[in-house]
Amino acid sequence: EVQLVESGGGLNQPGGSLRLSCAASGFTVSSNYMSWVRQAPGKGLNWVSVIYSGNNTFYAESVKGRFTISRDNSNNTVYLQMNSLRVEDTAVYYCVRVHRYDAYFDYWGQGTLVTVSS
Amino acid sequence: DIQMTQSPSSLSASVGDRVTITCRASQSISSYLNWYQQKPGKAPKLLIFAASSLQSGVPSRFRGSGSGTDFTLTISSLQPADFATYYCQQSHSAPYSFGQGTKLEIK
């Protein structure tokens, strides 16, 4: 059974850093594309970042240069390093598996809440 | 970047009704269009991928259609479990943008 379990969310101050983790089971992250999607309170879904099988990455303009997606194949885990946090980064962050060919998001984690506030 | 526009943003309907949600892309995305359902406090769930393919386990009352820039999600006979928010998403190219969502409420 495919499962994605996020962790690492919490309260942080503007300008701070946080690392989110996404532990995968039921498949290997090394052979899949993985992504992060976020949802601000009461708002819609916003795509954040993707890591492809060759470790190529892509970011939304709003987080480029501040966030870094990576994976640890030995731990079957995907990470999102979030630096220079802003109030507008406050959201639930979902880890998602991306279908390799059609790039749809077929499995989602339960989400982890990141709150940026002074 | 590709912009996705959904309409309507909200919709009231009754159990048994047929409803249609539309999604328009700012440029052609072929059939790289997906639909998700989200209930309050839960992660989104994939309903339809590649414009018209039903994800495993999703009831057949959900149907997707379209190609190019214009797409629709139709629910043929609304059930109580269908009242939720629906999002379209393009997977043609990163950044993988979503529509703003359609909240389906009980009339």
Tab-separated table of C-alpha atoms in Angstrom:
chain	number	residue	atom	x	y	z
A	1	GLU	CA	0.000	0.000	0.000
A	2	VAL	CA	1.347	3.410	-0.960
A	3	GLN	CA	1.677	5.831	1.944
A	4	LEU	CA	3.180	9.274	2.335
A	5	VAL	CA	3.697	10.689	5.820
A	6	GLU	CA	4.810	14.277	6.231
A	7	SER	CA	6.453	15.735	9.303
A	8	GLY	CA	8.420	18.792	10.347
A	9	GLY	CA	5.754	21.461	10.285
A	10	GLY	CA	5.279	23.963	13.075
A	11	LEU	CA	5.457	27.594	14.079
A	12	ASN	CA	8.361	29.626	12.777
A	13	GLN	CA	9.283	33.296	12.624
A	14	PRO	CA	9.691	35.289	9.413
A	15	GLY	CA	13.188	34.804	8.071
A	16	GLY	CA	13.511	31.415	9.734
A	17	SER	CA	14.130	27.958	8.302
A	18	LEU	CA	12.288	24.669	8.449
A	19	ARG	CA	12.761	21.269	6.862
A	20	LEU	CA	9.771	19.148	5.972
A	21	SER	CA	10.121	15.396	5.561
A	22	CYS	CA	7.971	12.980	3.626
A	23	ALA	CA	8.452	9.317	4.433
A	24	ALA	CA	7.250	7.079	1.636
A	25	SER	CA	6.256	3.421	1.779
A	26	GLY	CA	4.866	1.000	-0.763
A	27	PHE	CA	7.073	2.367	-3.554
A	28	THR	CA	10.565	3.788	-4.007
A	29	VAL	CA	11.069	7.541	-4.269
A	30	SER	CA	14.226	7.027	-6.319
A	31	SER	CA	12.258	5.819	-9.321
A	32	ASN	CA	9.390	8.271	-9.037
A	33	TYR	CA	8.819	11.961	-9.460
A	34	MET	CA	7.831	13.644	-6.199
A	35	SER	CA	6.306	17.010	-5.516
A	36	TRP	CA	5.113	19.364	-2.809
A	37	VAL	CA	1.795	21.206	-2.953
A	38	ARG	CA	0.624	23.749	-0.394
A	39	GLN	CA	-2.685	25.201	0.699
A	40	ALA	CA	-2.966	28.402	2.689
A	41	PRO	CA	-5.779	28.428	5.274
A	42	GLY	CA	-9.123	28.652	3.499
A	43	LYS	CA	-7.496	28.945	0.086
A	44	GLY	CA	-6.900	26.760	-2.953
A	45	LEU	CA	-4.090	24.430	-3.910
A	46	ASN	CA	-0.727	25.774	-5.035
A	47	TRP	CA	2.011	23.679	-6.527
A	48	VAL	CA	5.432	24.318	-4.941
A	49	SER	CA	8.150	22.066	-6.316
A	50	VAL	CA	8.990	18.820	-8.128
A	51	ILE	CA	12.001	16.520	-8.208
A	52	TYR	CA	12.387	14.308	-11.228
A	53	SER	CA	14.093	10.931	-11.369
A	54	GLY	CA	17.381	12.430	-12.524
A	55	ASN	CA	17.355	14.826	-9.565
A	56	ASN	CA	16.344	17.689	-11.792
A	57	THR	CA	14.162	20.085	-9.843
A	58	PHE	CA	11.669	22.816	-10.603
A	59	TYR	CA	10.094	25.435	-8.340
A	60	ALA	CA	7.198	27.829	-8.263
A	61	GLU	CA	8.369	31.395	-8.758
A	62	SER	CA	7.159	32.300	-5.267
A	63	VAL	CA	9.641	29.935	-3.581
A	64	LYS	CA	12.522	29.852	-6.060
A	65	GLY	CA	15.822	30.553	-4.359
A	66	ARG	CA	14.352	29.955	-0.892
A	67	PHE	CA	13.093	26.362	-0.977
A	68	THR	CA	15.017	23.226	-1.958
A	69	ILE	CA	13.505	19.831	-2.697
A	70	SER	CA	15.661	16.741	-2.302
A	71	ARG	CA	15.414	13.041	-1.587
A	72	ASP	CA	17.259	10.410	0.390
A	73	ASN	CA	16.919	7.137	-1.447
A	74	SER	CA	18.340	5.089	1.423
A	75	ASN	CA	15.564	6.331	3.719
A	76	ASN	CA	12.939	6.519	0.967
A	77	THR	CA	12.226	10.073	2.042
A	78	VAL	CA	11.685	13.381	0.283
A	79	TYR	CA	12.516	16.724	1.882
A	80	LEU	CA	11.599	20.342	1.459
A	81	GLN	CA	14.132	22.731	2.948
A	82	MET	CA	12.434	26.059	3.497
A	83	ASN	CA	14.632	29.116	4.131
A	84	SER	CA	13.893	32.823	4.470
A	85	LEU	CA	10.333	32.006	5.476
A	86	ARG	CA	7.636	34.596	4.896
A	87	VAL	CA	4.206	35.050	6.459
A	88	GLU	CA	2.697	34.097	3.098
A	89	ASP	CA	4.366	30.668	3.292
A	90	THR	CA	1.848	29.741	6.003
A	91	ALA	CA	0.007	26.704	4.663
A	92	VAL	CA	-0.600	23.004	4.904
A	93	TYR	CA	2.128	21.319	2.868
A	94	TYR	CA	1.279	18.105	1.076
A	95	CYS	CA	3.792	15.615	-0.258
A	96	VAL	CA	2.570	13.980	-3.464
A	97	ARG	CA	3.715	11.249	-5.803
A	98	VAL	CA	3.747	12.346	-9.416
A	99	HIS	CA	2.864	9.900	-12.162
A	100	ARG	CA	6.010	9.425	-14.209
A	101	TYR	CA	4.460	9.886	-17.660
A	102	ASP	CA	1.383	12.059	-17.280
A	103	ALA	CA	2.529	13.980	-14.180
A	104	TYR	CA	-0.767	13.742	-12.325
A	105	PHE	CA	-0.668	13.537	-8.537
A	106	ASP	CA	-1.865	10.053	-7.698
A	107	TYR	CA	-1.001	9.790	-4.001
A	108	TRP	CA	-1.074	12.494	-1.350
A	109	GLY	CA	0.134	12.625	2.219
A	110	GLN	CA	-2.077	13.921	5.011
A	111	GLY	CA	-0.273	17.265	5.089
A	112	THR	CA	1.764	19.161	7.667
A	113	LEU	CA	0.947	22.702	8.792
A	114	VAL	CA	3.598	25.383	8.584
A	115	THR	CA	2.814	28.657	10.338
A	116	VAL	CA	5.054	31.671	9.861
A	117	SER	CA	4.326	34.428	12.306
A	118	SER	CA	6.127	36.818	14.602
B	1	ASP	CA	3.421	29.655	-17.283
B	2	ILE	CA	0.009	28.078	-17.881
B	3	GLN	CA	-2.955	29.620	-16.060
B	4	MET	CA	-6.002	27.526	-15.194
B	5	THR	CA	-9.420	29.111	-14.823
B	6	GLN	CA	-12.308	27.173	-13.276
B	7	SER	CA	-15.965	28.060	-13.258
B	8	PRO	CA	-18.117	28.433	-11.362
B	9	SER	CA	-16.266	29.134	-8.110
B	10	SER	CA	-19.248	27.796	-6.177
B	11	LEU	CA	-22.306	25.793	-7.036
B	12	SER	CA	-25.425	24.755	-5.134
B	13	ALA	CA	-27.156	21.562	-6.171
B	14	SER	CA	-29.390	18.817	-4.845
B	15	VAL	CA	-28.867	15.094	-4.463
B	16	GLY	CA	-29.605	13.488	-7.812
B	17	ASP	CA	-28.737	16.567	-9.874
B	18	ARG	CA	-26.341	16.541	-12.779
B	19	VAL	CA	-23.610	19.166	-12.456
B	20	THR	CA	-20.825	20.366	-14.720
B	21	ILE	CA	-17.646	22.226	-13.784
B	22	THR	CA	-15.494	23.778	-16.449
B	23	CYS	CA	-11.775	24.449	-16.594
B	24	ARG	CA	-9.913	26.487	-19.187
B	25	ALA	CA	-6.173	26.570	-19.801
B	26	SER	CA	-4.383	29.690	-21.007
B	27	GLN	CA	-2.735	27.637	-23.762
B	28	SER	CA	-3.182	24.195	-25.229
B	29	ILE	CA	-2.340	21.397	-22.801
B	30	SER	CA	-3.490	18.513	-25.001
B	31	SER	CA	-5.088	16.047	-22.554
B	32	TYR	CA	-2.798	16.805	-19.599
B	33	LEU	CA	-5.679	17.781	-17.345
B	34	ASN	CA	-6.567	16.219	-14.022
B	35	TRP	CA	-9.386	16.638	-11.522
B	36	TYR	CA	-9.210	16.331	-7.736
B	37	GLN	CA	-11.827	16.277	-4.997
B	38	GLN	CA	-11.113	17.717	-1.577
B	39	LYS	CA	-13.234	17.469	1.544
B	40	PRO	CA	-12.714	19.749	4.565
B	41	GLY	CA	-9.631	18.859	6.577
B	42	LYS	CA	-8.565	16.147	4.136
B	43	ALA	CA	-5.956	15.813	1.434
B	44	PRO	CA	-7.149	16.077	-2.165
B	45	LYS	CA	-8.038	12.867	-3.959
B	46	LEU	CA	-7.411	12.167	-7.628
B	47	LEU	CA	-10.651	11.600	-9.571
B	48	ILE	CA	-9.811	11.925	-13.257
B	49	PHE	CA	-6.444	11.968	-15.033
B	50	ALA	CA	-5.500	12.622	-18.641
B	51	ALA	CA	-8.758	14.555	-19.101
B	52	SER	CA	-11.063	11.542	-19.188
B	53	SER	CA	-9.525	8.523	-17.426
B	54	LEU	CA	-11.234	7.509	-14.218
B	55	GLN	CA	-8.897	6.797	-11.314
B	56	SER	CA	-9.310	3.336	-9.816
B	57	GLY	CA	-12.086	3.205	-7.247
B	58	VAL	CA	-13.794	6.407	-8.372
B	59	PRO	CA	-17.518	5.978	-9.123
B	60	SER	CA	-18.544	6.015	-12.755
B	61	ARG	CA	-20.901	8.972	-12.181
B	62	PHE	CA	-17.776	11.141	-12.506
B	63	ARG	CA	-16.821	11.892	-16.090
B	64	GLY	CA	-14.152	14.111	-17.562
B	65	SER	CA	-13.935	15.399	-21.093
B	66	GLY	CA	-12.131	17.923	-23.262
B	67	SER	CA	-8.777	18.554	-24.852
B	68	GLY	CA	-6.657	21.500	-25.848
B	69	THR	CA	-7.800	24.384	-23.661
B	70	ASP	CA	-11.363	23.518	-22.581
B	71	PHE	CA	-12.321	20.774	-20.168
B	72	THR	CA	-15.314	19.688	-18.136
B	73	LEU	CA	-16.008	17.542	-15.108
B	74	THR	CA	-19.532	16.156	-14.980
B	75	ILE	CA	-21.153	14.392	-12.055
B	76	SER	CA	-24.177	12.596	-13.448
B	77	SER	CA	-26.253	12.085	-10.299
B	78	LEU	CA	-25.026	13.845	-7.194
B	79	GLN	CA	-24.641	11.795	-4.048
B	80	PRO	CA	-24.242	13.159	-0.520
B	81	ALA	CA	-20.542	12.183	-0.553
B	82	ASP	CA	-19.916	14.386	-3.607
B	83	PHE	CA	-20.366	17.694	-1.811
B	84	ALA	CA	-16.794	18.931	-1.702
B	85	THR	CA	-14.389	21.264	-3.481
B	86	TYR	CA	-13.102	20.296	-6.915
B	87	TYR	CA	-9.852	21.414	-8.532
B	88	CYS	CA	-8.508	21.028	-12.024
B	89	GLN	CA	-4.751	20.861	-12.573
B	90	GLN	CA	-2.595	20.889	-15.679
B	91	SER	CA	0.297	18.451	-15.904
B	92	HIS	CA	1.490	19.521	-19.351
B	93	SER	CA	4.498	21.394	-17.986
B	94	ALA	CA	5.905	22.729	-14.733
B	95	PRO	CA	4.829	24.828	-12.909
B	96	TYR	CA	1.908	22.400	-12.535
B	97	SER	CA	-0.853	24.912	-11.905
B	98	PHE	CA	-4.278	24.358	-10.357
B	99	GLY	CA	-7.580	26.050	-10.975
B	100	GLN	CA	-8.929	28.141	-8.115
B	101	GLY	CA	-11.451	25.478	-7.120
B	102	THR	CA	-15.215	24.937	-7.282
B	103	LYS	CA	-17.069	24.470	-4.022
B	104	LEU	CA	-20.080	22.223	-4.491
B	105	GLU	CA	-22.686	22.769	-1.797
B	106	ILE	CA	-25.995	21.199	-0.956
B	107	LYS	CA	-29.018	23.255	-2.007
